[in-house]
Amino acid sequence: MKYPVHIEDWVAWTADSGLSIRPGHALTERLNESILPRMLRRRLNATGRAVCDAASVLDDGAGSPLIHASRHGDVSSSLEMLQGLESGDPVSPSSFSMSVHNAVLGVYSIARQHRGPTQALAACGNEFEALITEAAGYLATGQHAVIAIFSEGEIPLPLQSHTESPLCPCVVALRLTSETGQRLLAEPTVAAARPTPLQVIDWLSQDHTALVARHRWFLERL
Amino acid sequence: MIIDTLELEDITPDDIEPQAALFGDGLGLDSIDALELGLALQKRYGIKLDAEAEETRSHFASLNALTALVEARRVH
């Protein structure tokens, strides 16, 4: 099935520099230094900073909608706060203010004076398809482009055996349009999966492979 | 304390002018930093501030004002 969404450009970051990203698409190749001023940068961990930097590479400043999906968000920080509360310590106001799922795009919107729509999603492992579905909605309303970012940070040890997580913190950002770039194609599958950002990066970096989620996703060959 | 509490990257104590404003212009701290500093003063020195009181604003005006507050009201 042809999906009404095209990938015009994409950029990726992983905390492990040994993982291969298609040449020309690594964040470090596209950006020399973080776009975040130092007073805002301190509020985000490495993954959050990479989300903002990756978005900036694909954002032409026209106010395109930004959607950030993460299954777990900054769960390390949330767990630290809960552990602090359990031992009777007061919660850090800045940690608390950054613990909401839309905090990262909030920082981005301040740093870049972005006044377009922003949206944060968590979808129990179905983040890739949630992003594509939301983007299709925005594009159908006449938006020229949508920037969809999928990230996962460090999963703290006590949670690792309770959830699926990628090998290392990772971010993939897609610039999606209704007409330009490579079109997305979807096929039904009987073996659904819940891809992490690393699997999306791997899919975009290799040729002829499908991304298995609730559907099998392909890129139309140009 | 300010640098550690607020995770000010690349800033050393020498970079903070004693007379300069901590908030807005000057060092450039924001309202969340004010809450964070209030909590740090309570934890480290036992100083409890009233967030609504007008004098709290003057205690946070500069490094000198904050130092004077700690010296006058520290419990430990």
Coordinates of C-alpha atoms in Angstrom, one line a residue:
Chain A
M1 CA 0.0 0.0 0.0
K2 CA 1.3 3.4 -0.9
Y3 CA 1.3 5.7 2.1
P4 CA 0.9 9.5 1.5
V5 CA 4.2 10.3 3.2
H6 CA 7.6 10.7 1.7
I7 CA 11.0 10.9 3.5
E8 CA 12.8 13.9 2.1
D9 CA 15.8 13.8 4.4
W10 CA 16.9 12.2 7.6
V11 CA 19.6 12.5 10.2
A12 CA 20.7 10.1 13.0
W13 CA 22.8 10.1 16.1
T14 CA 23.8 7.3 18.4
A15 CA 25.9 7.4 21.6
D16 CA 28.0 4.5 20.3
S17 CA 30.1 5.8 17.5
G18 CA 30.8 2.2 16.3
L19 CA 27.3 1.8 14.8
S20 CA 27.1 2.6 11.1
I21 CA 24.9 5.4 9.8
R22 CA 24.6 5.9 6.0
P23 CA 27.2 8.5 5.0
G24 CA 25.8 12.0 4.8
H25 CA 23.1 11.3 7.4
A26 CA 25.1 11.2 10.7
L27 CA 24.3 14.3 12.9
T28 CA 28.0 14.8 13.4
E29 CA 28.5 15.2 9.6
R30 CA 25.7 17.7 9.3
L31 CA 26.3 19.9 12.4
N32 CA 29.6 21.2 13.9
E33 CA 28.3 22.3 17.2
S34 CA 25.0 22.2 19.2
I35 CA 22.5 24.8 18.3
L36 CA 21.5 25.1 22.0
P37 CA 22.8 28.0 24.0
R38 CA 24.7 26.9 27.1
M39 CA 22.0 28.0 29.6
L40 CA 19.4 25.8 27.8
R41 CA 21.8 23.0 26.9
R42 CA 22.5 22.2 30.6
R43 CA 18.8 21.2 31.1
L44 CA 19.0 18.3 28.7
N45 CA 21.0 15.0 28.6
A46 CA 22.9 13.9 25.6
T47 CA 19.8 12.3 23.9
G48 CA 17.7 15.4 24.4
R49 CA 20.5 17.6 23.0
A50 CA 20.7 15.3 20.0
V51 CA 17.0 15.5 19.5
C52 CA 17.2 19.3 19.3
D53 CA 20.3 19.3 17.1
A54 CA 18.8 16.7 14.7
A55 CA 15.6 18.7 14.4
S56 CA 17.5 21.9 13.7
V57 CA 19.3 20.2 10.7
L58 CA 15.9 19.4 9.1
D59 CA 14.0 22.5 10.1
D60 CA 14.0 25.3 7.5
G61 CA 12.6 27.7 10.0
A62 CA 9.2 27.8 8.3
G63 CA 7.3 26.7 11.4
S64 CA 6.8 23.1 10.3
P65 CA 5.1 20.9 12.9
L66 CA 7.6 19.0 15.0
I67 CA 6.7 15.6 16.6
H68 CA 9.0 13.9 19.1
A69 CA 8.3 10.3 20.0
S70 CA 10.1 8.4 22.7
R71 CA 8.8 5.2 24.4
H72 CA 10.5 5.9 27.7
G73 CA 11.5 9.6 27.6
D74 CA 14.1 10.6 30.2
V75 CA 13.2 7.7 32.4
S76 CA 16.6 7.8 34.3
S77 CA 15.7 11.2 35.6
S78 CA 12.1 10.1 36.6
L79 CA 13.5 7.1 38.4
E80 CA 16.0 9.2 40.3
M81 CA 13.2 11.5 41.4
L82 CA 11.1 8.6 42.6
Q83 CA 14.1 7.1 44.5
G84 CA 14.7 10.6 46.1
L85 CA 11.0 10.9 47.2
E86 CA 11.2 7.4 48.6
S87 CA 14.1 8.4 50.8
G88 CA 12.4 11.6 51.8
D89 CA 14.4 14.1 49.7
P90 CA 12.7 17.0 48.1
V91 CA 12.5 16.9 44.3
S92 CA 14.7 19.1 42.2
P93 CA 12.5 21.8 40.6
S94 CA 14.5 21.7 37.4
S95 CA 14.5 17.9 37.2
F96 CA 10.7 18.0 37.8
S97 CA 10.1 20.6 35.2
M98 CA 12.1 18.6 32.6
S99 CA 10.4 15.3 33.4
V100 CA 7.4 15.9 31.1
H101 CA 7.5 14.2 27.7
N102 CA 7.2 17.5 25.8
A103 CA 10.1 19.1 27.7
V104 CA 12.7 18.5 24.9
L105 CA 10.7 20.2 22.2
G106 CA 9.9 22.9 24.6
V107 CA 13.6 23.7 25.0
Y108 CA 14.0 23.5 21.2
S109 CA 11.1 25.9 20.6
I110 CA 12.7 28.4 23.0
A111 CA 16.2 28.0 21.5
R112 CA 14.9 28.4 17.9
Q113 CA 11.9 30.6 18.4
H114 CA 9.9 27.9 16.8
R115 CA 6.2 28.9 16.9
G116 CA 4.7 26.1 14.8
P117 CA 2.9 23.0 16.3
T118 CA 4.9 20.7 18.6
Q119 CA 3.8 17.3 19.8
A120 CA 5.2 14.6 22.1
L121 CA 4.3 11.0 21.8
A122 CA 4.8 7.7 23.6
A123 CA 3.2 4.6 22.0
C124 CA 4.3 1.5 23.9
G125 CA 6.8 0.5 21.2
N126 CA 4.7 1.6 18.2
E127 CA 6.3 5.0 18.1
F128 CA 7.5 4.8 14.4
E129 CA 4.0 4.2 13.1
A130 CA 2.5 6.8 15.5
L131 CA 4.9 9.4 14.1
I132 CA 4.0 8.5 10.5
T133 CA 0.3 8.5 11.2
E134 CA 0.5 11.9 13.0
A135 CA 2.7 13.3 10.2
A136 CA 0.2 12.1 7.6
G137 CA -2.5 14.0 9.4
Y138 CA -0.5 17.3 9.5
L139 CA 0.4 16.9 5.8
A140 CA -3.3 16.2 4.9
T141 CA -4.1 19.6 6.5
G142 CA -1.8 21.3 4.0
Q143 CA 1.5 21.5 6.0
H144 CA 4.4 21.6 3.6
A145 CA 6.6 19.4 5.8
V146 CA 6.7 17.7 9.2
I147 CA 9.8 16.9 11.2
A148 CA 9.4 13.6 13.1
I149 CA 12.0 12.7 15.7
F150 CA 12.2 9.3 17.4
S151 CA 14.6 8.9 20.4
E152 CA 15.5 6.6 23.2
G153 CA 17.8 7.4 26.0
E154 CA 19.6 5.4 28.6
I155 CA 17.4 2.8 30.3
P156 CA 18.4 2.5 34.0
L157 CA 19.5 -0.9 35.2
P158 CA 16.4 -1.6 37.4
L159 CA 14.1 -1.2 34.4
Q160 CA 16.2 -3.0 31.8
S161 CA 14.7 -6.5 32.4
H162 CA 11.1 -5.1 32.2
T163 CA 11.2 -3.4 28.8
E164 CA 12.7 -3.6 25.4
S165 CA 15.4 -1.0 24.8
P166 CA 18.0 -0.2 22.2
L167 CA 21.7 -1.0 22.8
C168 CA 22.5 2.6 23.4
P169 CA 20.9 6.1 23.4
C170 CA 19.9 7.0 19.8
V171 CA 17.9 9.5 17.8
V172 CA 16.6 9.5 14.3
A173 CA 14.9 12.5 12.8
L174 CA 12.9 12.5 9.5
R175 CA 11.8 15.3 7.3
L176 CA 8.5 14.1 5.9
T177 CA 6.5 15.6 3.0
S178 CA 3.5 14.7 0.9
E179 CA 5.3 14.8 -2.4
T180 CA 9.1 15.0 -2.4
G181 CA 11.6 12.3 -1.4
Q182 CA 11.2 8.6 -1.1
R183 CA 7.6 7.4 -0.6
L184 CA 6.8 5.1 2.2
L185 CA 5.1 1.8 1.3
A186 CA 3.4 -0.5 3.9
E187 CA 2.5 -4.2 3.7
P188 CA 0.6 -6.2 6.3
T189 CA 2.6 -8.6 8.4
V190 CA 1.7 -11.5 10.6
A191 CA 4.8 -11.0 12.7
A192 CA 4.5 -7.5 14.1
A193 CA 7.5 -5.9 16.0
R194 CA 8.3 -2.8 18.0
P195 CA 11.3 -1.1 16.4
T196 CA 13.5 1.2 18.4
P197 CA 15.2 4.2 16.8
L198 CA 18.3 2.0 16.2
Q199 CA 16.3 -0.3 13.9
V200 CA 14.9 2.7 12.0
I201 CA 18.5 4.0 11.5
D202 CA 19.6 0.6 10.4
W203 CA 16.7 0.3 7.9
L204 CA 17.5 3.7 6.4
S205 CA 21.2 2.9 6.2
Q206 CA 20.8 -0.5 4.5
D207 CA 19.4 -1.1 1.0
H208 CA 16.4 -3.4 0.2
T209 CA 15.4 -4.2 3.8
A210 CA 12.0 -3.8 5.3
L211 CA 11.3 -2.2 8.7
V212 CA 9.0 -4.5 10.6
A213 CA 6.6 -2.7 12.9
R214 CA 2.8 -3.4 12.9
H215 CA 3.3 -3.3 9.2
R216 CA 6.3 -4.0 7.0
W217 CA 7.6 -0.7 5.7
F218 CA 9.6 -0.1 2.5
L219 CA 10.9 2.9 0.7
E220 CA 9.7 3.2 -2.9
R221 CA 12.8 3.0 -5.2
L222 CA 13.5 6.2 -7.0
Chain B
M1 CA 27.1 26.0 45.2
I2 CA 25.5 28.0 42.4
I3 CA 27.6 26.3 39.7
D4 CA 27.1 22.8 41.1
T5 CA 23.4 23.2 41.9
L6 CA 22.5 24.7 38.6
E7 CA 24.9 22.6 36.5
L8 CA 26.4 25.6 34.9
E9 CA 28.7 24.2 32.3
D10 CA 31.9 26.0 31.4
I11 CA 31.5 28.5 34.2
T12 CA 34.0 28.9 37.0
P13 CA 33.5 30.9 40.3
D14 CA 35.7 33.6 38.9
D15 CA 33.2 34.1 36.0
I16 CA 30.5 35.2 38.4
E17 CA 30.8 38.9 39.2
P18 CA 29.9 39.5 42.9
Q19 CA 27.9 42.6 42.1
A20 CA 26.2 41.5 38.9
A21 CA 22.6 40.4 38.6
L22 CA 22.2 36.6 38.9
F23 CA 18.9 36.6 37.0
G24 CA 17.9 38.0 33.7
D25 CA 20.8 40.0 32.5
G26 CA 24.2 39.2 34.1
L27 CA 24.5 35.5 34.7
G28 CA 21.2 34.8 33.0
L29 CA 19.5 32.5 35.5
D30 CA 15.7 31.8 35.2
S31 CA 12.8 31.2 37.6
I32 CA 13.4 27.4 37.8
D33 CA 17.0 28.2 38.9
A34 CA 15.5 30.4 41.7
L35 CA 13.5 27.4 43.0
E36 CA 16.6 25.2 42.7
L37 CA 18.7 27.7 44.6
G38 CA 16.0 28.0 47.3
L39 CA 16.1 24.3 47.8
A40 CA 19.9 24.2 47.9
L41 CA 20.0 26.9 50.6
Q42 CA 17.6 24.9 52.7
K43 CA 19.5 21.6 52.3
R44 CA 23.0 23.1 52.7
Y45 CA 22.5 25.9 55.2
G46 CA 19.1 25.2 56.8
I47 CA 17.8 28.5 55.4
K48 CA 14.1 28.6 54.7
L49 CA 12.8 31.3 52.4
D50 CA 9.3 32.4 51.8
A51 CA 8.7 32.2 48.0
E52 CA 6.1 34.9 48.2
A53 CA 8.0 37.4 50.3
E54 CA 9.3 40.5 48.6
E55 CA 12.7 40.3 50.5
T56 CA 13.4 36.9 48.8
R57 CA 13.8 38.7 45.5
S58 CA 16.5 41.0 47.0
H59 CA 18.4 38.1 48.6
F60 CA 18.7 36.6 45.0
A61 CA 19.8 39.9 43.4
S62 CA 23.5 39.2 43.3
L63 CA 26.2 36.9 44.6
N64 CA 27.0 39.5 47.3
A65 CA 23.3 39.6 48.4
L66 CA 23.2 35.8 48.6
T67 CA 26.5 35.6 50.5
A68 CA 25.1 38.1 53.1
L69 CA 21.9 36.0 53.4
V70 CA 23.9 32.8 54.1
E71 CA 26.2 34.5 56.7
A72 CA 23.2 36.1 58.5
R73 CA 20.9 33.1 58.6
R74 CA 22.8 29.9 58.2
V75 CA 21.8 27.3 60.7
H76 CA 24.5 24.8 59.8

